[in-house]
Tab-separated table of C-alpha atoms and ligand atoms in Angstrom:
chain	number	residue	atom	x	y	z
A	1	UNK	CA	0.000	0.000	0.000
A	2	UNK	CA	1.252	3.463	-0.849
A	3	UNK	CA	1.729	5.552	2.251
A	4	UNK	CA	1.135	9.292	2.147
A	5	UNK	CA	3.089	11.790	4.277
A	6	UNK	CA	4.098	15.423	4.016
A	7	UNK	CA	7.328	17.293	3.572
A	8	UNK	CA	8.101	20.986	3.800
A	9	UNK	CA	9.498	22.551	0.661
A	10	UNK	CA	11.143	25.951	0.203
A	11	UNK	CA	9.198	27.880	-2.419
A	12	UNK	CA	12.315	29.763	-3.472
A	13	UNK	CA	14.780	26.968	-4.142
A	14	UNK	CA	12.959	23.681	-3.701
A	15	UNK	CA	14.912	22.579	-0.586
A	16	UNK	CA	13.056	19.825	1.267
A	17	UNK	CA	12.860	19.343	5.003
A	18	UNK	CA	10.856	16.989	7.224
A	19	UNK	CA	9.798	19.868	9.505
A	20	UNK	CA	8.845	23.492	9.009
A	21	UNK	CA	11.727	25.963	9.051
A	22	UNK	CA	11.644	29.740	9.349
A	23	UNK	CA	14.758	30.235	7.257
A	24	UNK	CA	15.888	28.065	4.385
A	25	UNK	CA	19.380	26.659	5.027
A	26	UNK	CA	20.019	26.398	1.275
A	27	UNK	CA	19.021	29.818	-0.073
A	28	UNK	CA	18.620	31.820	3.176
A	29	UNK	CA	15.145	33.070	2.335
A	30	UNK	CA	12.726	33.627	5.202
A	31	UNK	CA	9.250	32.198	5.648
A	32	UNK	CA	9.350	30.308	2.377
A	33	UNK	CA	8.433	26.777	3.558
A	34	UNK	CA	5.084	25.239	2.807
A	35	UNK	CA	3.707	21.779	3.361
A	36	UNK	CA	3.434	19.367	0.483
A	37	UNK	CA	2.031	15.852	0.241
A	38	UNK	CA	4.287	13.118	-0.999
A	39	UNK	CA	3.232	9.686	-2.079
A	40	UNK	CA	5.737	7.139	-0.957
A	41	UNK	CA	5.891	3.727	-2.493
A	42	UNK	CA	7.299	0.704	-0.716
A	43	UNK	CA	10.834	0.185	-1.912
A	44	UNK	CA	11.950	-3.330	-2.573
A	45	UNK	CA	15.501	-2.319	-3.398
A	46	UNK	CA	16.474	-3.578	-6.841
A	47	UNK	CA	13.276	-4.958	-8.264
A	48	UNK	CA	11.638	-6.019	-11.450
A	49	UNK	CA	8.588	-3.948	-12.245
A	50	UNK	CA	5.701	-6.148	-13.370
A	51	UNK	CA	8.111	-8.759	-14.636
A	52	UNK	CA	9.596	-6.319	-17.180
A	53	UNK	CA	13.352	-6.258	-17.509
A	54	UNK	CA	15.307	-3.320	-18.902
A	55	UNK	CA	17.997	-4.431	-21.336
A	56	UNK	CA	20.661	-1.949	-22.413
A	57	UNK	CA	21.743	-2.104	-26.031
A	58	UNK	CA	24.723	-0.923	-27.961
A	59	UNK	CA	24.443	2.731	-28.933
A	60	UNK	CA	25.556	1.825	-32.439
A	61	UNK	CA	22.445	-0.239	-32.967
A	62	UNK	CA	20.325	2.928	-32.858
A	63	UNK	CA	19.827	5.288	-35.734
A	64	UNK	CA	19.654	9.022	-35.055
A	65	UNK	CA	16.421	10.506	-36.321
A	66	UNK	CA	16.763	13.688	-38.236
A	67	UNK	CA	15.314	16.604	-36.325
A	68	UNK	CA	12.478	18.307	-38.122
A	69	UNK	CA	12.769	22.059	-37.887
A	70	UNK	CA	10.092	24.622	-38.569
A	71	UNK	CA	10.839	28.195	-39.501
A	72	UNK	CA	9.419	30.628	-37.015
A	73	UNK	CA	9.182	33.458	-39.510
A	74	UNK	CA	12.006	35.340	-37.787
A	75	UNK	CA	15.517	34.646	-39.064
A	76	UNK	CA	16.979	36.029	-35.854
A	77	UNK	CA	14.986	33.581	-33.767
A	78	UNK	CA	15.749	30.669	-36.084
A	79	UNK	CA	19.445	31.352	-35.691
A	80	UNK	CA	19.240	31.399	-31.896
A	81	UNK	CA	17.331	28.111	-32.012
A	82	UNK	CA	20.024	26.575	-34.193
A	83	UNK	CA	18.097	26.673	-37.467
A	84	UNK	CA	14.418	26.682	-36.517
A	85	UNK	CA	12.008	25.334	-33.948
A	86	UNK	CA	12.530	21.574	-33.509
A	87	UNK	CA	9.322	19.569	-33.735
A	88	UNK	CA	8.271	18.205	-30.367
A	89	UNK	CA	10.749	20.300	-28.388
A	90	UNK	CA	10.014	22.259	-25.250
A	91	UNK	CA	11.249	25.841	-25.237
A	92	UNK	CA	11.298	28.130	-22.241
A	93	UNK	CA	11.224	31.850	-22.990
A	94	UNK	CA	12.143	33.984	-20.012
A	95	UNK	CA	12.294	37.710	-19.527
A	96	UNK	CA	11.230	40.558	-17.299
A	97	UNK	CA	7.566	41.537	-17.305
A	98	UNK	CA	6.771	43.997	-20.080
A	99	UNK	CA	9.843	43.227	-22.160
A	100	UNK	CA	7.795	41.881	-25.082
A	101	UNK	CA	7.553	38.109	-24.651
A	102	UNK	CA	3.833	37.849	-25.365
A	103	UNK	CA	4.169	40.169	-28.346
A	104	UNK	CA	6.987	38.159	-29.903
A	105	UNK	CA	5.186	34.873	-29.322
A	106	UNK	CA	1.940	36.103	-30.834
A	107	UNK	CA	3.859	37.144	-33.934
A	108	UNK	CA	5.452	33.695	-34.104
A	109	UNK	CA	2.000	32.070	-33.803
A	110	UNK	CA	1.020	33.961	-36.921
A	111	UNK	CA	4.188	33.439	-38.939
A	112	UNK	CA	5.113	29.870	-38.108
A	113	UNK	CA	5.130	27.548	-41.076
A	114	UNK	CA	3.523	24.117	-41.254
A	115	UNK	CA	0.067	22.606	-41.082
A	116	UNK	CA	-2.123	22.573	-38.024
A	117	UNK	CA	-3.398	24.921	-35.409
A	118	UNK	CA	-1.604	26.929	-32.768
A	119	UNK	CA	-3.009	26.829	-29.242
A	120	UNK	CA	-2.338	29.963	-27.205
A	121	UNK	CA	-3.077	29.358	-23.532
A	122	UNK	CA	-3.031	32.487	-21.421
A	123	UNK	CA	-3.521	32.760	-17.707
A	124	UNK	CA	-2.534	36.407	-17.726
A	125	UNK	CA	-4.668	38.126	-20.279
A	126	UNK	CA	-8.226	37.730	-21.468
A	127	UNK	CA	-9.183	36.834	-25.020
A	128	UNK	CA	-10.160	40.489	-25.595
A	129	UNK	CA	-6.734	41.711	-24.570
A	130	UNK	CA	-4.976	39.232	-26.837
A	131	UNK	CA	-7.319	40.128	-29.679
A	132	UNK	CA	-6.548	43.799	-29.159
A	133	UNK	CA	-2.859	43.030	-29.402
A	134	UNK	CA	-3.386	40.858	-32.471
A	135	UNK	CA	-5.272	43.707	-34.154
A	136	UNK	CA	-2.487	46.083	-33.313
A	137	UNK	CA	0.020	43.677	-34.836
A	138	UNK	CA	-2.171	43.188	-37.896
A	139	UNK	CA	-2.704	39.488	-37.137
A	140	UNK	CA	-5.842	37.879	-38.456
A	141	UNK	CA	-5.239	34.156	-38.471
A	142	UNK	CA	-7.890	31.448	-38.309
A	143	UNK	CA	-5.350	28.911	-37.116
A	144	UNK	CA	-4.669	30.595	-33.781
A	145	UNK	CA	-6.886	29.166	-31.050
A	146	UNK	CA	-7.118	30.896	-27.694
A	147	UNK	CA	-7.717	29.353	-24.290
A	148	UNK	CA	-7.986	31.480	-21.169
A	149	UNK	CA	-7.348	28.883	-18.485
A	150	UNK	CA	-5.063	28.451	-15.502
A	151	UNK	CA	-5.861	24.876	-14.495
A	152	UNK	CA	-3.183	22.739	-16.138
A	153	UNK	CA	-5.269	19.568	-16.093
A	154	UNK	CA	-7.890	21.313	-18.245
A	155	UNK	CA	-5.198	22.789	-20.448
A	156	UNK	CA	-3.722	19.353	-21.061
A	157	UNK	CA	-7.135	18.012	-21.947
A	158	UNK	CA	-7.548	20.825	-24.470
A	159	UNK	CA	-4.111	20.093	-25.962
A	160	UNK	CA	-5.097	16.458	-26.459
A	161	UNK	CA	-8.422	17.430	-28.019
A	162	UNK	CA	-7.030	20.010	-30.436
A	163	UNK	CA	-3.712	18.291	-31.221
A	164	UNK	CA	-2.067	21.537	-32.405
A	165	UNK	CA	1.359	21.946	-33.990
A	166	UNK	CA	2.396	24.509	-31.402
A	167	UNK	CA	1.283	25.186	-27.832
A	168	UNK	CA	2.032	28.428	-25.990
A	169	UNK	CA	1.738	28.609	-22.213
A	170	UNK	CA	1.689	32.273	-21.135
A	171	UNK	CA	2.882	32.228	-18.423
A	172	UNK	CA	4.065	29.295	-16.320
A	173	UNK	CA	3.684	31.344	-13.138
A	174	UNK	CA	-0.068	31.753	-13.579
A	175	UNK	CA	-0.828	28.051	-14.107
A	176	UNK	CA	-1.669	25.685	-11.274
A	177	UNK	CA	-2.150	21.990	-10.815
A	178	UNK	CA	-4.850	20.614	-8.522
A	179	UNK	CA	-2.489	17.931	-7.346
A	180	UNK	CA	-0.297	20.356	-5.450
A	181	UNK	CA	-1.444	22.559	-2.613
A	182	UNK	CA	1.244	25.224	-3.029
A	183	UNK	CA	0.358	28.590	-4.567
A	184	UNK	CA	0.585	29.188	-8.320
A	185	UNK	CA	4.072	30.353	-9.250
A	186	UNK	CA	5.809	28.424	-6.470
A	187	UNK	CA	8.702	26.143	-7.327
A	188	UNK	CA	6.796	22.910	-6.875
A	189	UNK	CA	3.842	24.123	-8.974
A	190	UNK	CA	6.088	25.349	-11.750
A	191	UNK	CA	7.998	22.085	-11.751
A	192	UNK	CA	4.869	19.941	-11.730
A	193	UNK	CA	3.188	21.922	-14.506
A	194	UNK	CA	6.229	21.777	-16.731
A	195	UNK	CA	6.553	18.032	-16.325
A	196	UNK	CA	2.825	17.538	-17.020
A	197	UNK	CA	2.901	19.657	-20.166
A	198	UNK	CA	6.097	17.960	-21.241
A	199	UNK	CA	4.558	14.511	-20.871
A	200	UNK	CA	1.510	15.425	-22.929
A	201	UNK	CA	3.325	17.316	-25.667
A	202	UNK	CA	6.302	14.980	-26.035
A	203	UNK	CA	4.031	11.980	-26.358
A	204	UNK	CA	2.200	13.686	-29.220
A	205	UNK	CA	5.201	15.376	-30.799
A	206	UNK	CA	3.758	18.842	-30.190
A	207	UNK	CA	6.159	21.760	-30.010
A	208	UNK	CA	5.680	23.820	-26.853
A	209	UNK	CA	6.817	27.269	-25.830
A	210	UNK	CA	6.495	28.121	-22.156
A	211	UNK	CA	6.792	31.759	-21.134
A	212	UNK	CA	8.264	32.491	-17.722
A	213	UNK	CA	8.768	35.762	-15.904
A	214	UNK	CA	12.102	36.174	-14.262
A	215	UNK	CA	12.521	37.274	-10.674
A	216	UNK	CA	14.598	40.276	-9.747
A	217	UNK	CA	17.593	37.977	-9.359
A	218	UNK	CA	17.156	36.943	-12.978
A	219	UNK	CA	15.895	33.408	-12.367
A	220	UNK	CA	12.694	31.863	-13.613
A	221	UNK	CA	10.771	31.093	-10.406
A	222	UNK	CA	13.579	29.863	-8.227
A	223	UNK	CA	17.043	28.857	-9.246
A	224	UNK	CA	17.082	26.887	-12.440
A	225	UNK	CA	14.291	24.511	-11.497
A	226	UNK	CA	13.014	24.472	-15.035
A	227	UNK	CA	16.159	24.807	-17.049
A	228	UNK	CA	17.192	21.171	-16.736
A	229	UNK	CA	13.749	19.918	-17.779
A	230	UNK	CA	13.318	21.795	-21.027
A	231	UNK	CA	15.225	21.439	-24.305
A	232	UNK	CA	15.922	25.085	-24.950
A	233	UNK	CA	16.062	28.142	-22.709
A	234	UNK	CA	15.884	31.591	-24.255
A	235	UNK	CA	15.967	34.928	-22.513
A	236	UNK	CA	14.622	38.144	-23.929
A	237	UNK	CA	16.645	41.006	-22.547
A	238	UNK	CA	16.802	44.732	-22.916
A	239	UNK	CA	16.123	47.936	-21.101
A	240	UNK	CA	12.434	48.602	-20.880
A	241	UNK	CA	12.763	52.189	-22.040
A	242	UNK	CA	15.008	51.389	-24.979
A	243	UNK	CA	13.525	49.762	-28.004
A	244	UNK	CA	16.243	47.153	-28.624
A	245	UNK	CA	15.767	43.608	-27.382
A	246	UNK	CA	18.315	40.818	-27.367
A	247	UNK	CA	17.186	37.221	-27.518
A	248	UNK	CA	19.822	35.030	-25.959
A	249	UNK	CA	20.109	31.254	-25.956
A	250	UNK	CA	21.104	29.996	-22.494
A	251	UNK	CA	20.649	26.303	-23.152
A	252	UNK	CA	19.990	24.465	-26.380
A	253	UNK	CA	19.877	20.720	-26.875
A	254	UNK	CA	19.585	21.261	-30.625
A	255	UNK	CA	22.211	23.888	-31.311
A	256	UNK	CA	24.786	26.269	-29.923
A	257	UNK	CA	24.053	28.664	-27.080
A	258	UNK	CA	26.392	31.272	-28.396
A	259	UNK	CA	23.981	32.962	-30.714
A	260	UNK	CA	21.923	36.053	-30.080
A	261	UNK	CA	19.098	37.621	-32.024
A	262	UNK	CA	18.429	41.341	-32.131
A	263	UNK	CA	14.956	42.812	-32.259
A	264	UNK	CA	13.447	46.221	-32.023
A	265	UNK	CA	10.121	46.847	-30.296
A	266	UNK	CA	8.148	49.071	-32.603
A	267	UNK	CA	4.531	50.190	-32.525
A	268	UNK	CA	3.689	47.251	-34.782
A	269	UNK	CA	5.418	44.680	-32.610
A	270	UNK	CA	8.877	43.185	-32.686
A	271	UNK	CA	10.970	43.666	-35.818
A	272	UNK	CA	14.179	41.772	-36.364
A	273	UNK	CA	17.375	43.684	-36.983
A	274	UNK	CA	19.550	42.092	-39.655
A	275	UNK	CA	22.496	44.366	-39.227
A	276	UNK	CA	22.530	45.573	-35.632
A	277	UNK	CA	25.920	47.286	-35.803
A	278	UNK	CA	24.691	49.554	-38.563
A	279	UNK	CA	21.753	50.737	-36.477
A	280	UNK	CA	23.620	51.001	-33.201
A	281	UNK	CA	26.161	53.425	-34.599
A	282	UNK	CA	23.947	55.230	-37.094
A	283	UNK	CA	22.964	58.112	-34.827
A	284	UNK	CA	26.488	59.136	-34.084
A	285	UNK	CA	27.237	62.806	-34.476
A	286	UNK	CA	30.119	64.126	-36.539
A	287	UNK	CA	33.283	63.950	-34.479
A	288	UNK	CA	32.151	64.947	-30.990
A	289	UNK	CA	34.585	64.479	-28.149
A	290	UNK	CA	33.735	61.666	-25.762
A	291	UNK	CA	32.453	59.158	-28.296
A	292	UNK	CA	34.068	56.073	-29.739
A	293	UNK	CA	33.165	52.755	-31.299
A	294	UNK	CA	34.215	49.378	-29.942
A	295	UNK	CA	33.493	45.898	-31.258
A	296	UNK	CA	32.076	43.510	-28.679
A	297	UNK	CA	31.182	39.894	-29.195
A	298	UNK	CA	27.695	38.649	-28.488
A	299	UNK	CA	28.231	34.927	-28.763
A	300	UNK	CA	29.886	34.398	-32.111
A	301	UNK	CA	28.559	37.604	-33.527
A	302	UNK	CA	30.499	40.867	-33.520
A	303	UNK	CA	28.552	43.941	-32.595
A	304	UNK	CA	29.792	47.490	-32.992
A	305	UNK	CA	28.579	49.749	-30.222
A	306	UNK	CA	29.124	53.370	-29.371
A	307	UNK	CA	30.593	54.332	-26.013
A	308	UNK	CA	30.078	57.833	-24.705
A	309	UNK	CA	31.830	59.561	-21.855
A	310	UNK	CA	31.369	62.880	-20.156
A	311	UNK	CA	33.739	64.360	-17.624
A	312	UNK	CA	32.806	67.446	-15.643
A	313	UNK	CA	34.392	69.337	-12.782
A	314	UNK	CA	33.375	67.868	-9.415
A	315	UNK	CA	31.402	70.402	-7.400
A	316	UNK	CA	31.426	68.575	-4.098
A	317	UNK	CA	34.506	66.983	-2.593
A	318	UNK	CA	33.986	63.440	-3.778
A	319	UNK	CA	34.098	62.755	-7.534
A	320	UNK	CA	31.205	60.740	-8.988
A	321	UNK	CA	31.522	57.834	-11.370
A	322	UNK	CA	28.422	56.676	-13.206
A	323	UNK	CA	28.548	53.597	-15.424
A	324	UNK	CA	25.599	52.781	-17.647
A	325	UNK	CA	25.955	49.496	-19.526
A	326	UNK	CA	29.401	48.618	-18.203
A	327	UNK	CA	30.546	47.359	-14.840
A	328	UNK	CA	31.013	50.168	-12.309
A	329	UNK	CA	34.079	48.595	-10.721
A	330	UNK	CA	35.682	48.123	-14.108
A	331	UNK	CA	35.187	51.820	-14.821
A	332	UNK	CA	36.781	52.931	-11.560
A	333	UNK	CA	39.692	50.570	-12.179
A	334	UNK	CA	40.280	51.905	-15.685
A	335	UNK	CA	40.064	55.493	-14.445
A	336	UNK	CA	42.703	54.664	-11.827
A	337	UNK	CA	45.000	53.318	-14.566
A	338	UNK	CA	44.416	56.474	-16.635
A	339	UNK	CA	45.409	58.631	-13.653
A	340	UNK	CA	48.486	56.690	-12.690
A	341	UNK	CA	49.837	55.541	-16.054
A	342	UNK	CA	48.679	58.230	-18.451
A	343	UNK	CA	48.833	61.123	-15.983
A	344	UNK	CA	45.243	62.319	-16.459
A	345	UNK	CA	44.049	64.218	-13.399
A	346	UNK	CA	40.577	62.785	-13.063
A	347	UNK	CA	40.387	62.954	-9.275
A	348	UNK	CA	38.521	66.259	-9.413
A	349	UNK	CA	36.289	65.139	-12.298
A	350	UNK	CA	32.925	63.426	-12.320
A	351	UNK	CA	32.955	60.707	-14.978
A	352	UNK	CA	29.806	59.454	-16.670
A	353	UNK	CA	30.003	56.550	-19.081
A	354	UNK	CA	27.204	55.277	-21.260
A	355	UNK	CA	26.753	52.475	-23.778
A	356	UNK	CA	24.371	53.722	-26.446
A	357	UNK	CA	21.167	51.792	-27.149
A	358	UNK	CA	20.775	50.312	-23.660
A	359	UNK	CA	23.233	47.515	-24.385
A	360	UNK	CA	25.551	45.944	-21.862
A	361	UNK	CA	29.242	45.544	-22.587
A	362	UNK	CA	30.886	43.219	-20.104
A	363	UNK	CA	33.911	42.312	-22.121
A	364	UNK	CA	37.465	43.329	-21.250
A	365	UNK	CA	37.999	43.961	-24.984
A	366	UNK	CA	36.208	47.279	-24.478
A	367	UNK	CA	38.737	48.479	-21.847
A	368	UNK	CA	40.886	50.537	-24.177
A	369	UNK	CA	37.786	52.090	-25.756
A	370	UNK	CA	36.435	53.071	-22.340
A	371	UNK	CA	39.723	54.708	-21.391
A	372	UNK	CA	40.145	56.539	-24.684
A	373	UNK	CA	36.618	57.864	-24.688
A	374	UNK	CA	37.081	59.148	-21.135
A	375	UNK	CA	40.352	60.819	-22.088
A	376	UNK	CA	38.708	62.272	-25.204
A	377	UNK	CA	35.968	63.926	-23.169
A	378	UNK	CA	38.422	65.165	-20.542
A	379	UNK	CA	40.724	66.733	-23.138
A	380	UNK	CA	37.851	67.783	-25.369
A	381	UNK	CA	39.560	66.197	-28.362
A	382	UNK	CA	37.423	63.993	-30.611
A	383	UNK	CA	38.405	60.468	-31.580
A	384	UNK	CA	38.359	60.142	-35.408
A	385	UNK	CA	34.930	59.047	-36.556
A	386	UNK	CA	36.238	56.228	-38.712
A	387	UNK	CA	38.383	54.688	-35.972
A	388	UNK	CA	37.592	51.620	-33.930
A	389	UNK	CA	39.400	50.788	-30.694
A	390	UNK	CA	39.964	47.297	-29.307
A	391	UNK	CA	41.983	45.925	-26.406
A	392	UNK	CA	42.018	44.781	-22.823
A	393	UNK	CA	44.047	46.927	-20.433
A	394	UNK	CA	46.002	45.599	-17.462
A	395	UNK	CA	46.833	47.441	-14.248
A	396	UNK	CA	50.247	48.482	-15.492
A	397	UNK	CA	48.669	50.163	-18.506
A	398	UNK	CA	49.667	47.457	-20.970
A	399	UNK	CA	47.271	46.565	-23.772
A	400	UNK	CA	46.535	42.858	-23.729
A	401	UNK	CA	45.427	40.336	-26.273
A	402	UNK	CA	41.703	39.816	-26.947
A	403	UNK	CA	39.846	36.902	-28.503
A	404	UNK	CA	38.137	36.659	-31.899
A	405	UNK	CA	40.009	39.619	-33.285
A	406	UNK	CA	39.413	38.662	-36.891
A	407	UNK	CA	35.637	38.725	-36.617
A	408	UNK	CA	35.698	42.105	-34.928
A	409	UNK	CA	38.024	43.644	-37.499
A	410	UNK	CA	35.981	42.225	-40.364
A	411	UNK	CA	32.791	43.731	-38.949
A	412	UNK	CA	34.517	47.108	-38.692
A	413	UNK	CA	35.740	46.780	-42.264
A	414	UNK	CA	32.270	45.864	-43.471
A	415	UNK	CA	30.839	49.021	-41.957
A	416	UNK	CA	33.412	51.240	-43.588
A	417	UNK	CA	35.811	52.025	-40.753
A	418	UNK	CA	39.264	53.166	-41.855
A	419	UNK	CA	41.497	52.652	-38.826
A	420	UNK	CA	41.567	49.971	-36.193
A	421	UNK	CA	43.632	50.108	-33.007
A	422	UNK	CA	44.295	46.581	-31.778
A	423	UNK	CA	46.637	45.031	-29.209
A	424	UNK	CA	50.123	44.554	-30.673
A	425	UNK	CA	50.079	40.889	-29.636
A	426	UNK	CA	46.936	40.333	-31.721
A	427	UNK	CA	48.595	41.476	-34.941
A	428	UNK	CA	49.924	38.037	-35.724
A	429	UNK	CA	46.371	36.595	-35.566
A	430	UNK	CA	45.338	38.648	-38.582
A	431	UNK	CA	46.384	37.025	-41.823
A	432	UNK	CA	44.312	38.664	-44.513
A	433	UNK	CA	44.877	41.992	-46.070
A	434	UNK	CA	42.247	44.348	-44.832
A	435	UNK	CA	40.972	47.504	-46.378
A	436	UNK	CA	41.473	49.356	-43.102
A	437	UNK	CA	44.668	50.411	-41.366
A	438	UNK	CA	45.554	48.090	-38.512
A	439	UNK	CA	47.669	49.711	-35.825
A	440	UNK	CA	49.177	47.549	-33.090
A	441	UNK	CA	49.242	49.145	-29.636
A	442	UNK	CA	51.412	48.119	-26.686
A	443	UNK	CA	50.197	50.408	-23.931
A	444	UNK	CA	47.748	53.135	-23.029
A	445	UNK	CA	50.164	56.019	-23.705
A	446	UNK	CA	50.880	54.757	-27.182
A	447	UNK	CA	47.149	54.583	-27.912
A	448	UNK	CA	46.679	58.156	-26.692
A	449	UNK	CA	49.499	59.382	-28.914
A	450	UNK	CA	48.118	57.594	-31.966
A	451	UNK	CA	44.679	59.136	-31.449
A	452	UNK	CA	46.140	62.556	-30.767
A	453	UNK	CA	45.103	62.733	-27.125
A	454	UNK	CA	48.656	63.276	-25.990
B	1	TYD	P1	4.341	42.266	-23.705
B	1	TYD	O1	4.544	41.426	-24.894
B	1	TYD	O2	2.984	42.290	-23.094
B	1	TYD	O3	5.407	41.913	-22.578
B	1	TYD	P2	5.558	40.610	-21.668
B	1	TYD	O4	4.668	39.576	-22.217
B	1	TYD	O5	7.011	40.283	-21.744
B	1	TYD	O6	5.179	41.017	-20.281
B	1	TYD	O7	4.801	43.726	-24.137
B	1	TYD	C1	4.394	44.788	-23.425
B	1	TYD	C2	5.008	46.082	-23.884
B	1	TYD	O8	5.264	46.155	-25.260
B	1	TYD	C3	4.039	47.171	-23.574
B	1	TYD	O9	4.712	48.087	-22.738
B	1	TYD	C4	3.680	47.778	-24.882
B	1	TYD	C5	4.756	47.371	-25.788
B	1	TYD	N1	4.312	47.150	-27.173
B	1	TYD	C6	4.870	47.893	-28.207
B	1	TYD	O10	5.696	48.770	-27.987
B	1	TYD	N2	4.472	47.645	-29.504
B	1	TYD	C7	3.546	46.699	-29.785
B	1	TYD	O11	3.208	46.511	-30.985
B	1	TYD	C8	2.986	45.936	-28.721
B	1	TYD	C9	1.978	44.869	-28.979
B	1	TYD	C10	3.408	46.179	-27.436
B	2	MG	MG1	2.938	38.770	-21.344
């Protein structure tokens, strides 16, 4: 006979305990334990279930089935997925509320190729709200079915009845299962719902996209509880008040996770950007001081972005440093190197640094660019408009080698740049003849002299 008992589970991280605890020993959150029923079966140790025996076979005796991929209608998304949406796969799309997940998905529902219906299950918005959005996006598609339901058992029933080609669950946090007493959105609910949907859809070969909101720490309802269950995890990122969105692959069983897709949120929904570098640097003014272009890598894709700096006289005693889009500590470190090694007196200057377009640049390859743009604003001398600056800077002011130099230089060449400052040690990595001037740089002072800042 199966015996039923209860355990206490942390709703933040899924830690289990036999008694209630005020503070979770695993994730340190307070008051997060709730009671949950478990069904225990009598263990017989190593047993044969119903007389069946599992027999392992040589891997070579199996044949790999070719994955069937469907085009989503967005090339950017197809690339992130590794060439299209794999039939029968389970995709998790995460992102902050309001970033544009529902909008992007509704557009995919309309554009996706292949026969069959699309089932859009929403626990967040009513049919009227979705219709309003569809009208705004110019979507009028008979094949999109809507279900406003939060009970996952009913949703699964509907999936079996309709047998669609694609199911959307918007969002996982609003769904609940009757089998679990915990509140909707808790770790155990989210886990249970995902495994239920997965069972139904995998058995029928139905492709599923689950939308999940991320918490302020950047996790989808507790640390990574879902990521190991699904085939693909995508995050939609971007600053809410900027129109650019980056779709990033975090996990992909059917492709690489290095790819990103760029979109722009417009008044008619999400539009893909084929050549992001072109757009990101298009609004640059003619030769202002305190502006320069660096090439960062987003996965395997080079992206040219504009850095801007402003230095002003400090009014109060303590100089301010503001970093928007780059790491604050990195900025203070690079300013310290500029002071000590290049002799710039920035200790009575406020320094503001911004990455244009709301992007984040976390790569050390942008170090030299950050320093030069700061020096350019301080000295009020512009950096040539057709110059691109690459290089990591060490604490002694030396310019260090960066990775994937060839891709970065090629992107700069493609967009018509004329000069490229790169680390001297990277020069040997470049074999081809480029149309732009490549100047090898050994340290910060040399870079300043070449630009005319010294
Ligand atoms: P939404 O897709 O609802 O975000 P999420 O599902 O991630 O919470 O997007 C909401 C925002 O997008 C909202 O602030 C309005 C804006 N938006 C546009 O700018 N253009 C559009 O065409 C649509 C439909 C929404
Ligand atoms: Mg939404």
